[in-house]
Structures are given as C-alpha cells and as structure tokens.
Short mmCIF file of C-alpha atoms in Angstrom, two decimals:
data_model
loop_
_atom_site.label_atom_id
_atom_site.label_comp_id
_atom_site.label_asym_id
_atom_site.label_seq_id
_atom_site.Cartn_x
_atom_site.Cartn_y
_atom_site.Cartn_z
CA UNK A 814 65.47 93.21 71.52
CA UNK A 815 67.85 92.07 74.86
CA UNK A 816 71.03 91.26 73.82
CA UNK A 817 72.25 87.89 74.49
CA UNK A 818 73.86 87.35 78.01
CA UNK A 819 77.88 87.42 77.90
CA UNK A 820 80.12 84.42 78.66
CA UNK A 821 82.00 84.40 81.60
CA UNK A 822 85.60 82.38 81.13
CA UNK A 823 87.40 81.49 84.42
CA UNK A 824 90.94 81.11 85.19
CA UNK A 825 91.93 79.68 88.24
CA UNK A 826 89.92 76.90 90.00
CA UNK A 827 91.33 77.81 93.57
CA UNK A 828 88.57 78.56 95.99
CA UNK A 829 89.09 82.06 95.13
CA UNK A 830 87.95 81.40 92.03
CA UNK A 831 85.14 79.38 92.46
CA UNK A 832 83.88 81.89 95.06
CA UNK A 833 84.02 84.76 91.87
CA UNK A 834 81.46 81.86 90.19
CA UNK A 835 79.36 81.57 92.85
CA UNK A 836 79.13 85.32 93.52
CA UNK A 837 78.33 86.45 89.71
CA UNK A 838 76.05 83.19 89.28
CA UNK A 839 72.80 84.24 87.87
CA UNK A 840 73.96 87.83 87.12
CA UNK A 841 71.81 89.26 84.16
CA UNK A 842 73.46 89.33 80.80
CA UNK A 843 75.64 86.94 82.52
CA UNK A 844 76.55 83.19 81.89
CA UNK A 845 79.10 81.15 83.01
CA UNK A 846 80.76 79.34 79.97
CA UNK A 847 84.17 78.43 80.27
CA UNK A 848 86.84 77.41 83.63
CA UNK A 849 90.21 76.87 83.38
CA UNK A 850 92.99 75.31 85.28
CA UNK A 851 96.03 73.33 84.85
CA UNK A 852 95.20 71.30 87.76
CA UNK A 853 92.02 68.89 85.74
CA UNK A 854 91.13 68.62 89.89
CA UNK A 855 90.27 71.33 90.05
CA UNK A 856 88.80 72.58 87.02
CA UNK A 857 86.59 69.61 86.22
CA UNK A 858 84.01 69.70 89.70
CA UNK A 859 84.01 73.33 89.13
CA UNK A 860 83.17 73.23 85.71
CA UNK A 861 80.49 70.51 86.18
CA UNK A 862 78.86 72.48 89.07
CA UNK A 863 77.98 75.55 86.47
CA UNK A 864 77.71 73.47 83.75
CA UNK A 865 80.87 75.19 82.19
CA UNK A 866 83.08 73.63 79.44
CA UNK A 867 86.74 72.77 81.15
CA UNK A 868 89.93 74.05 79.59
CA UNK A 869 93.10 73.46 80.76
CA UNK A 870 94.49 77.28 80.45
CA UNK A 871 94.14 80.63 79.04
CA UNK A 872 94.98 79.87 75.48
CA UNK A 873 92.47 76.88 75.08
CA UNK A 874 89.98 79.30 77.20
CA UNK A 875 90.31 82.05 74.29
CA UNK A 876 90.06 79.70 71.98
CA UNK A 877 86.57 78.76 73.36
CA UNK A 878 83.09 79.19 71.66
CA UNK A 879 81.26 81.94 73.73
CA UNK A 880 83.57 83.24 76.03
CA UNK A 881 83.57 86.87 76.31
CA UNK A 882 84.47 87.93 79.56
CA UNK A 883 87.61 86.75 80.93
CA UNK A 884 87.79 86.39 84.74
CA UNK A 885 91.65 85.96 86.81
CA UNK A 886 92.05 84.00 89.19
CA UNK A 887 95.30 83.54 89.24
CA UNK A 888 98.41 84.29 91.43
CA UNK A 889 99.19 88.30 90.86
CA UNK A 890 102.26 88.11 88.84
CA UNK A 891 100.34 86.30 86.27
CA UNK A 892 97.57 89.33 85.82
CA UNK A 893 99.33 91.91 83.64
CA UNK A 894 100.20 88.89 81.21
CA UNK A 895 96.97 87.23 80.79
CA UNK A 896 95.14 90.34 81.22
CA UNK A 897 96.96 91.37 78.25
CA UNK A 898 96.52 88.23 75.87
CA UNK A 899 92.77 88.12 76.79
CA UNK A 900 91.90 91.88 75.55
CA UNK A 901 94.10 91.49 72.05
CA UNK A 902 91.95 88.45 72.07
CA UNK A 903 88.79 90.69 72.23
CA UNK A 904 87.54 90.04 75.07
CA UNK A 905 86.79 92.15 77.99
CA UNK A 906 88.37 91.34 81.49
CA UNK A 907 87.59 91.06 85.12
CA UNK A 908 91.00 91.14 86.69
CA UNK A 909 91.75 90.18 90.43
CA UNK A 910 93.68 92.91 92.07
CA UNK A 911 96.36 93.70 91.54
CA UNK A 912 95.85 94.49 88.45
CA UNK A 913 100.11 93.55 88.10
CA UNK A 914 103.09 93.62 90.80
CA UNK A 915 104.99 96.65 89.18
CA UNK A 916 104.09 100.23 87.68
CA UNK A 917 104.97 99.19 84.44
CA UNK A 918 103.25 96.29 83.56
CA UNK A 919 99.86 98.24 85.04
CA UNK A 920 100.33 100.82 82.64
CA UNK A 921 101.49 98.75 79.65
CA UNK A 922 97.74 96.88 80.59
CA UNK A 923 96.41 100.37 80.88
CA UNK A 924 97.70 101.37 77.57
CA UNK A 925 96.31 97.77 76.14
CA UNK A 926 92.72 98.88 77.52
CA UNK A 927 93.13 102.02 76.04
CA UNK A 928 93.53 100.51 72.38
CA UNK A 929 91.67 97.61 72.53
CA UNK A 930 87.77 97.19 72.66
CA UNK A 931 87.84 95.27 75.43
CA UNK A 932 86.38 96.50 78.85
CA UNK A 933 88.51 96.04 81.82
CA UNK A 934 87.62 96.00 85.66
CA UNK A 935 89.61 94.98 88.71
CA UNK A 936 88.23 93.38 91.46
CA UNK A 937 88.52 96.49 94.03
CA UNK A 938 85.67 95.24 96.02
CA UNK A 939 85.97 98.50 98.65
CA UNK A 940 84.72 100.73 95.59
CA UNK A 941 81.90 98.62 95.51
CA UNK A 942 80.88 98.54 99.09
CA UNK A 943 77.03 100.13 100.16
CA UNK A 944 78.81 101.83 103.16
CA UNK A 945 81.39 103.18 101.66
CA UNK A 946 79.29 104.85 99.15
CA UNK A 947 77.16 106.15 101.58
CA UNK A 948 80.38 108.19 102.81
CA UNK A 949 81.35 109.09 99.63
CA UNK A 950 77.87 110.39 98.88
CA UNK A 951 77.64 112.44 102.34
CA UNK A 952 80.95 114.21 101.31
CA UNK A 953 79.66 115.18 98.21
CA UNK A 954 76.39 116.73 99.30
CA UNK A 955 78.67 118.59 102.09
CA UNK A 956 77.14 116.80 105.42
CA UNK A 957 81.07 115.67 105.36
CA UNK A 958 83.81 117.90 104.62
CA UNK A 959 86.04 116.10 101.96
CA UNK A 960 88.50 113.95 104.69
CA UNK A 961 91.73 115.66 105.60
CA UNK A 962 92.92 112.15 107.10
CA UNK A 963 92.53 108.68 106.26
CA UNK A 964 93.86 106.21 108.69
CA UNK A 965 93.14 102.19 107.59
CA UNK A 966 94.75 99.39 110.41
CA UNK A 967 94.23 96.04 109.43
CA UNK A 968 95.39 93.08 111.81
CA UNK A 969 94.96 90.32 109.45
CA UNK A 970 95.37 86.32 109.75
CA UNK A 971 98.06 83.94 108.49
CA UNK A 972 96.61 81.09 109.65
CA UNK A 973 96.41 79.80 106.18
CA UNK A 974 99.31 81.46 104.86
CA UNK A 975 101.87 78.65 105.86
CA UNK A 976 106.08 79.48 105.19
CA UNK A 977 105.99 78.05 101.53
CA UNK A 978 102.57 79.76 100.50
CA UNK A 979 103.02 82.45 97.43
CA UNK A 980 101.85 84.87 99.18
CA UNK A 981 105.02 85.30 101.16
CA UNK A 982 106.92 85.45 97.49
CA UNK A 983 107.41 88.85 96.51
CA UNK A 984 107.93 87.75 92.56
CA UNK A 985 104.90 85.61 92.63
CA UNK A 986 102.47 88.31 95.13
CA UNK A 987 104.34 91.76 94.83
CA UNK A 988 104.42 91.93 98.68
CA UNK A 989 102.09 92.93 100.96
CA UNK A 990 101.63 96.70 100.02
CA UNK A 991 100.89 95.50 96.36
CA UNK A 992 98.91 91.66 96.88
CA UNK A 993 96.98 93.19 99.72
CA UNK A 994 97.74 96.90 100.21
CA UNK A 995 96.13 98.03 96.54
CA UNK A 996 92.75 97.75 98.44
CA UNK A 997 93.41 100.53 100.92
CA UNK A 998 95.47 102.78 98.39
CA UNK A 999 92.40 102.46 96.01
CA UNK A 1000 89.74 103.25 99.14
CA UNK A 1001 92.06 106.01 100.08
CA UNK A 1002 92.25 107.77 96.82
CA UNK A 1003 88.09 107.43 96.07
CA UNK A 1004 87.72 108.94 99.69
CA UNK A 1005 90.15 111.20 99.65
CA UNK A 1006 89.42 112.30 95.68
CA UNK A 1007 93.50 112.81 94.72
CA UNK A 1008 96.32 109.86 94.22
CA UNK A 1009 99.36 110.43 96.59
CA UNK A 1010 102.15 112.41 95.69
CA UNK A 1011 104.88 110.79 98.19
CA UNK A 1012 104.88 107.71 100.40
CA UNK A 1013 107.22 106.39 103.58
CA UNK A 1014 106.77 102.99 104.98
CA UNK A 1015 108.73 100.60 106.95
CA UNK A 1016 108.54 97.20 106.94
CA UNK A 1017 109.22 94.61 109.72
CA UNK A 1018 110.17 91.36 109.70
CA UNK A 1019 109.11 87.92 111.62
CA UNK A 1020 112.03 87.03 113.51
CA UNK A 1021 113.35 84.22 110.97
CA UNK A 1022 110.77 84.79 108.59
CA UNK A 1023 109.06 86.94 106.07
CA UNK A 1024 107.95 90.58 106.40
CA UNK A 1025 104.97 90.39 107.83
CA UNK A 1026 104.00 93.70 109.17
CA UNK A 1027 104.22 96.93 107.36
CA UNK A 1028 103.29 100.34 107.55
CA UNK A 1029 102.82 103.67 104.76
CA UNK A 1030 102.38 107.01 105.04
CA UNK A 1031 101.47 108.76 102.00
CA UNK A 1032 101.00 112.39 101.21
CA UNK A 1033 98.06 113.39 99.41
CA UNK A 1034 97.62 116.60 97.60
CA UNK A 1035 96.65 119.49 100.09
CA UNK A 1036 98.65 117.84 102.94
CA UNK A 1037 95.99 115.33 103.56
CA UNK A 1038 97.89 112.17 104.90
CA UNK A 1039 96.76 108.83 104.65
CA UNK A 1040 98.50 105.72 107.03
CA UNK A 1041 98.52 102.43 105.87
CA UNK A 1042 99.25 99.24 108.41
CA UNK A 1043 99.25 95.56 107.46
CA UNK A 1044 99.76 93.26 110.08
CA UNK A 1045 99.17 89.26 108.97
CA UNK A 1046 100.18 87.38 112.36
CA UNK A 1047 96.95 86.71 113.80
CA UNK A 1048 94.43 83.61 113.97
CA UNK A 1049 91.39 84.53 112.03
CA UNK A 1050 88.86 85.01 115.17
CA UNK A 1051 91.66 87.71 116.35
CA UNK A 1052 91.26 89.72 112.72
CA UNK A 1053 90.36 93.35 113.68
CA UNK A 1054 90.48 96.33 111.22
CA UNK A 1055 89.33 99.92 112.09
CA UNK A 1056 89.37 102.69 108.79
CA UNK A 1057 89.32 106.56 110.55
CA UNK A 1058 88.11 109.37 108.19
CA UNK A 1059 89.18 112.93 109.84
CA UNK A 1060 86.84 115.32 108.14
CA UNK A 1061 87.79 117.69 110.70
CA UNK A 1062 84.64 118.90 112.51
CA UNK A 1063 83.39 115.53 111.88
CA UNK A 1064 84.93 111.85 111.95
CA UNK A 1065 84.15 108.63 110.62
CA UNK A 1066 84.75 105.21 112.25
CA UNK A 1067 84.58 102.03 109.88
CA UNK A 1068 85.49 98.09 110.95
CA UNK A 1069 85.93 95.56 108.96
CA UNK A 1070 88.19 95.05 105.63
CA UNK A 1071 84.85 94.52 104.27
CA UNK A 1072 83.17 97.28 105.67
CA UNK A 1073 80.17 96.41 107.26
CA UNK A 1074 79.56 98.96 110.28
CA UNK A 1075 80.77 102.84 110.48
CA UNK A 1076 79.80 105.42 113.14
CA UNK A 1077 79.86 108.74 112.58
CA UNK A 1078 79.96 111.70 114.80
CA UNK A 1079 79.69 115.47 112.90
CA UNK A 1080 79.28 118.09 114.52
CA UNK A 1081 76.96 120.86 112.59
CA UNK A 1082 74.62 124.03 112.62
CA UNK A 1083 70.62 124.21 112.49
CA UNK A 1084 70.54 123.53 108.68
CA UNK A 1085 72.82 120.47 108.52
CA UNK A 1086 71.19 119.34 112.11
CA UNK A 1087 67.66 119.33 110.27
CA UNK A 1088 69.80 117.72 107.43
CA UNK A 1089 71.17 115.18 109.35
CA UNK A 1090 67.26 113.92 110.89
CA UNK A 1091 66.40 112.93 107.34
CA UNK A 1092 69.12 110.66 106.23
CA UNK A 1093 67.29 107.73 107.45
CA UNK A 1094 64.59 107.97 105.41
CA UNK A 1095 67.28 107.85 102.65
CA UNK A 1096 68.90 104.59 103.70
CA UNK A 1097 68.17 102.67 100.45
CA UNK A 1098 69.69 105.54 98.26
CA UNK A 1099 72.65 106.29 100.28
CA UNK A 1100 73.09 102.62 99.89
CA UNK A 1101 72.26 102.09 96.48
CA UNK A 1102 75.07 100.04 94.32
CA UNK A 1103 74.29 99.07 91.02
CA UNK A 1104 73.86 94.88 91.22
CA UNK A 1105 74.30 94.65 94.71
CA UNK A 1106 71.51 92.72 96.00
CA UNK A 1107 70.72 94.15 99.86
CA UNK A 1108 69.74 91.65 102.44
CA UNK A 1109 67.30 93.50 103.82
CA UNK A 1110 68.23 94.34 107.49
CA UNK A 1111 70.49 97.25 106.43
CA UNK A 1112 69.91 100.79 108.92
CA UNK A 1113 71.14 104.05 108.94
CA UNK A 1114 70.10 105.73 111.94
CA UNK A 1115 70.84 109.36 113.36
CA UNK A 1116 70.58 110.87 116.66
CA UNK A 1117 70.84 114.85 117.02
CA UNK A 1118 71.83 116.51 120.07
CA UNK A 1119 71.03 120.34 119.85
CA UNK A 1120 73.25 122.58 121.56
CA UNK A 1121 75.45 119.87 123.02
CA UNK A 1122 78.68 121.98 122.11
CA UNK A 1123 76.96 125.35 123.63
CA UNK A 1124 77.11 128.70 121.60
CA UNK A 1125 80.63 129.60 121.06
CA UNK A 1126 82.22 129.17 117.41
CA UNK A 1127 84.23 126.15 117.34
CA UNK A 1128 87.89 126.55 115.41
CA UNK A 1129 90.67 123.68 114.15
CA UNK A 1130 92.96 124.65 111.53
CA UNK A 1131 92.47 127.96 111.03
CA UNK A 1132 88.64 127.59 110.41
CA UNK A 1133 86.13 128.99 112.48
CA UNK A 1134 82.36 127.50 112.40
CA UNK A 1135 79.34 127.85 114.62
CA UNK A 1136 78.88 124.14 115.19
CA UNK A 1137 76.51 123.61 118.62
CA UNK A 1138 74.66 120.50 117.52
CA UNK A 1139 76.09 116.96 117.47
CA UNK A 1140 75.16 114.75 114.93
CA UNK A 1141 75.73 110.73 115.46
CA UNK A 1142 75.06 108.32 112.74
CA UNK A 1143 75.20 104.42 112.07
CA UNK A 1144 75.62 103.01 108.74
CA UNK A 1145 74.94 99.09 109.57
CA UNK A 1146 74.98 96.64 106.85
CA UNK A 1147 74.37 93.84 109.14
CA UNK A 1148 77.85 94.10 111.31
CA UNK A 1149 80.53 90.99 110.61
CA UNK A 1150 77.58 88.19 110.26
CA UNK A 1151 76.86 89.84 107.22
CA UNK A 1152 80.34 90.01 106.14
CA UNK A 1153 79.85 87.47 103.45
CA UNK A 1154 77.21 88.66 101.84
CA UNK A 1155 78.86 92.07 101.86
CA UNK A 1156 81.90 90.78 100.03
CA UNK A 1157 80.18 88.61 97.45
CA UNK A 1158 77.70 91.39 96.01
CA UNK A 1159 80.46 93.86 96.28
CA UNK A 1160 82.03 91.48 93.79
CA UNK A 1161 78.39 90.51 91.90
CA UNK A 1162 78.40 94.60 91.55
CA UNK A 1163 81.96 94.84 90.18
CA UNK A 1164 81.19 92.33 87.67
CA UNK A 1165 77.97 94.06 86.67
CA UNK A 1166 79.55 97.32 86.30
CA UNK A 1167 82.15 95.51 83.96
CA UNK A 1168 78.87 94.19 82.00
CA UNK A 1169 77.20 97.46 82.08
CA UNK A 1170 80.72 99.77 80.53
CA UNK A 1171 81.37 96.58 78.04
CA UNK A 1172 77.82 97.38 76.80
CA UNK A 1173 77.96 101.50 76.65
CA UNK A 1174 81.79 102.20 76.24
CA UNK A 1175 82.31 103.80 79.99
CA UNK A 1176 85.00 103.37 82.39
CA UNK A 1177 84.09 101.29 85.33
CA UNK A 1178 84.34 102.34 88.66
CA UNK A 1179 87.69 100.33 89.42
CA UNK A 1180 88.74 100.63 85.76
CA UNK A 1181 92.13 99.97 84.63
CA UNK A 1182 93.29 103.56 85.80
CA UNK A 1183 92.47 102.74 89.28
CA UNK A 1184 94.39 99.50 88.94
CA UNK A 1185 97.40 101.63 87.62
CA UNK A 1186 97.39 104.30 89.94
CA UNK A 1187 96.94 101.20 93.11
CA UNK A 1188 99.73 99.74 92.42
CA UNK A 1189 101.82 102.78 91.89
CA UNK A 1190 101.33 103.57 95.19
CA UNK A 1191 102.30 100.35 96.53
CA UNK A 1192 104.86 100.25 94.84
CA UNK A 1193 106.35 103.62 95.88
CA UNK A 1194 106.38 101.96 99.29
CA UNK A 1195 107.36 99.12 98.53
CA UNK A 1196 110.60 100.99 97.29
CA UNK A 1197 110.32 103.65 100.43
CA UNK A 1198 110.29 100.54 102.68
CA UNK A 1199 113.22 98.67 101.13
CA UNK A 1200 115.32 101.94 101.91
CA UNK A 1201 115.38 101.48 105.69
CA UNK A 1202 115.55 105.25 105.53
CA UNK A 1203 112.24 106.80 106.83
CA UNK A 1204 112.95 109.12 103.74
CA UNK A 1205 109.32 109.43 101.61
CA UNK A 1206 109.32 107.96 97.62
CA UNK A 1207 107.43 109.55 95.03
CA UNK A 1208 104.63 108.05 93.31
CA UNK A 1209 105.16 108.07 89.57
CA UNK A 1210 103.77 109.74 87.09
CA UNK A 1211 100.45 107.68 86.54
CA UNK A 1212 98.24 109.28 83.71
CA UNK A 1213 100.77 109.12 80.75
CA UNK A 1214 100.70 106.46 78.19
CA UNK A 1215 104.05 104.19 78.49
CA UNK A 1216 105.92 104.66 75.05
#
C-alpha cells in the first residue's frame, strides 16, 4: 500500500519562497499544505495559488493539521531557531542555507537532528546539480584524479541588493562567506572529499559602504587548496562565474553558480583514451539525480586526440605517467538558457531526497552535517578576514556533539 503523500509547510512568502513551491509542486509523496508569513500579503495569494491553508507564522504552522515537512524561507539568522522548534515538533525540515550564521547554533541543530526523528536537509542546490555529479562520478571511477585544486570566482549582482537590504546585515545574513559562501565551501568539500583544516581571507570594502568583495583560501587535507572569491558589484547581465578543478594531468572548467556547462581536458593512456570514447553513450547515467526531471537537450560529448602529447612520459609533482592522448569533454546541460530549470530541479531533487531519508532513516546528501561543517568554514573566514592579518584560522572541530 503507498503511503500517503507528506505535507509541505512554508515559511516565508518572499519570492524565494514561493519559487521553493513552485519548484517541489507536484513532487510525489508530496503536497503542499500549509504557508506562512507575517506579512497576510504575502501569504494569502500564495496560499490560494496551491490551495494551501495560510498561517501567520511558525507556531500556528506547527500547530497545523497535516503538515509534516517544514520548509524556511526565512532570513538566515532565523534558521537554527525555527529549524529547531520544527524538529522537537516532529517534523522533518527543509532548511534554506545556511543552515545558521555561527558554528554553534549549526551544531546545536545538528545535535537536534541527531535526537529527534525528524529528517533534515539544506537547500545546497550544487550537491544536487547533474553536472556536478557527473564530475564527481568521473573521479570516482578514476577518468579524474581526485582534484588537488579547487578554484570557484563568482562576480555576482547587487542590483537588487539596495544599502538597507538584510543581506548587507551581518546579524541578520552572517556575511557573505556564510549567506552566500556555504555554497562553494559545501561544492568544495563533496569535490574535494575532506573539510578544510585552515582558512585566510580578506575582505574589501565599497568605498562608504559594505564589504562587498571577499576572498578565502582554505587548506584542505593533503595540501589541496581551495580559493574562494565573492564579488556582488555587478548588474545582473555582467554576472560571470568560472569553478577550476586541477586534477593535475587533467582540468575541469565549470560556469555558472548554477552549473550548467563544464569542459574538460584530461590527458590519458590507450585504456582511459578507449575509456574516454564511451562516456557519451553514458550521458543519462553520468547525469542521473534522483527527482531531477532532465529537459531533454542535455550532451556529453568527447573528442580524443591520440598521440597529441607524443611518446615521452609526462611528470608534475613528482609523478611520472605515460599520457600521449588528449581527451576533451563537454558536459552541457543546456548552457545559461537552461539555468532555470537547472536550479529549480536541483531544488525539486533536494526536496525529494529529504522525502526519500524521512521515509528510510538515511542521511541526505546535504544533511545537517554538511550544513555544520559549511558554515564552519565560513565562519573560520569570516574570523580570518576580520583579522586584517593574512594569518590562516582554523576550522573547528566539526564532528563532535556540542555538550
């Protein structure tokens, strides 16, 4: 017998919001049952378009018949708090990142996750991205040596982010590292497989304004280093972002903060040539997400060209390989016209891999550890940033249970 489909509570009517509604409409094992929002403007059309009853905040939203899931909406310092109140209320959660704006209050929702029944996922929509589980799948069957360099620059827009906006607030966003930067922290530690041990960053400020630029470097285990730039000054047709994977005798090129496009260029032997020639006819498994619908005009294509680096072994750090064939792949999920269907199934397949772990007892992909270990980064240079120093932070301890 199917179990009966879970309801979906909203909090937060802003359009960021009512996109999450519009993305998981329709989900299976999925309805929407409850919105709610201080502002009745806002939570009334919303509620009336999915047929949802209107509350007017969390505790009337808990208190509602049906409501099982509880999706945030809701400015970041309010996360760890309601995140909190909806799983002792039983319910399981769909938090917007971050999951909180410190350390602590991740873990002490960590911890909560950990004794509650409740399911927990945060809305790291990178982890949930076709492409950049294509990468992640390429590394693990070796095509891709593990990355011993991650480099994410991301020239974002404030065009909408005017000088009284919350984002600029640190104690209502976190700052940029930790509203915005949890993204590339998270992407960096699935690619890279480790959480930093150490960060640097500096941070720059708008000449009578906010900080608006910043920039991390954090050590990974190994002495793989990841750099992390944010840049919001630009109008939103002059956005550009470029992620750079080093694998060493291979590199990967991805644009887009939703990823949408990556070359790759890998240099290889007979085998992995031969290897190489038959990933297209693998395009819908490399891109395989769990509730991500594809459009349909998705590629992967792969050009070989034998002997292009002639016969001699090739060497870079110490390693020597015999390498003569050149290997050049696209991963196209439709370039940045498809950008918006990218984003909302990456968040459709977050919220079905919160439904799927609610119903087995597993740990989502972006589980509440992932949250936690985000925002410990950010934080750390957050912290290495406010020093003025140049001198690296260390990440804190992220696995142990707060007492």
């Amino acid at each position: 017998m199917t179990a009966p489909p879970l309801g979906l509570g909203l909090v937060g009517c802003g359009s960021f919001g009512a996109y999450v509604l519009d993305a998981v409409a329709g989900l299976p094992g999925l309805r929407i049952a409850a919105v709610a929002d201080p502002d009745a403007s806002r939570a009334r059309p919303l509620g009336a378009r999915h047929g949802a009853t209107v509350c007017d905040g969390l505790g009337s939203l808990l208190a509602t018949d049906g409501v099982d899931v509880v999706a945030l909406a809701t400015p970041p310092a309010t996360h760890a708090r309601m995140a909190i109140g909806a799983l002792r209320a039983g319910k399981h959660v769909f938090c917007e990142k971050p999951l909180a704006t410190t350390t602590e209050d991740a873990a002490r929702v960590r911890d909560e996750v950990n004794r509650s029944p409740g399911t927990l996922a945060v809305d790291h929509v990178l982890r949930y991205n076709p492409l950049l589980r294509a990468l992640q799948r390429l590394t693990a069957e070796g095509l891709l040596d593990p990355p011993r360099r991650f480099l994410f620059e991301n020239d974002a827009s404030d065009e909408d982010l005017g000088p009284g906006h919350w984002f600029w607030d640190p104690a209502h966003s976190g700052g940029i590292f930790i509203e915005h930067g949890v993204h590339f922290f998270d992407a960096a530690r699935a690619l890279l497989g480790s959480e930093p041990e150490s960060v640097s960053a500096t941070a720059v400020q708008r000449p009578g304004g906010p900080v608006d630029m910043v920039i991390a470097d954090a050590v990974h285990p190994g002495g793989v280093l990841a750099t992390h730039l944010h840049s919001f000054t630009h109008a939103h047709r002059c956005e550009r972002q470029l992620m750079r994977l080093d694998h060493g005798f291979a590199e990967s090129r991805i644009t887009g903060w939703i990823p949408t496009y990556a070359a790759v260029i890998a240099w290889t032997d007979e085998e992995g040539a031969a290897r190489w020639e038959e990933i297209p006819s693998r395009t819908a498994e490399l891109l395989a997400v769990p509730g991500f619908r594809p459009h349909g005009g998705e590629r992967v294509a792969v050009t070989v060209h034998r002997g292009a680096g002639g016969t001699r072994p090739a060497r870079g750090r110490g390693v020597a390989r015999s390498v003569p064939h050149r290997a050049e792949a696209v991963i196209d999920l439709g370039g940045e016209a498809r950008k918006p269907h990218v984003y909302a199934e990456s968040v459709r397949a977050a919220v079905a891999d919160l439904l799927h772990c609610a119903a087995d007892g597993s740990t989502p992909v972006a589980g509440a550890h992932a949250g936690l270990t985000a925002v410990a980064a950010a934080e750390a240079a957050t912290r290495a940033a406010a020093t003025g120093t140049g001198q690296s932070v260390s990440v804190p301890a992220r696995a142990q249970p707060s007492s």
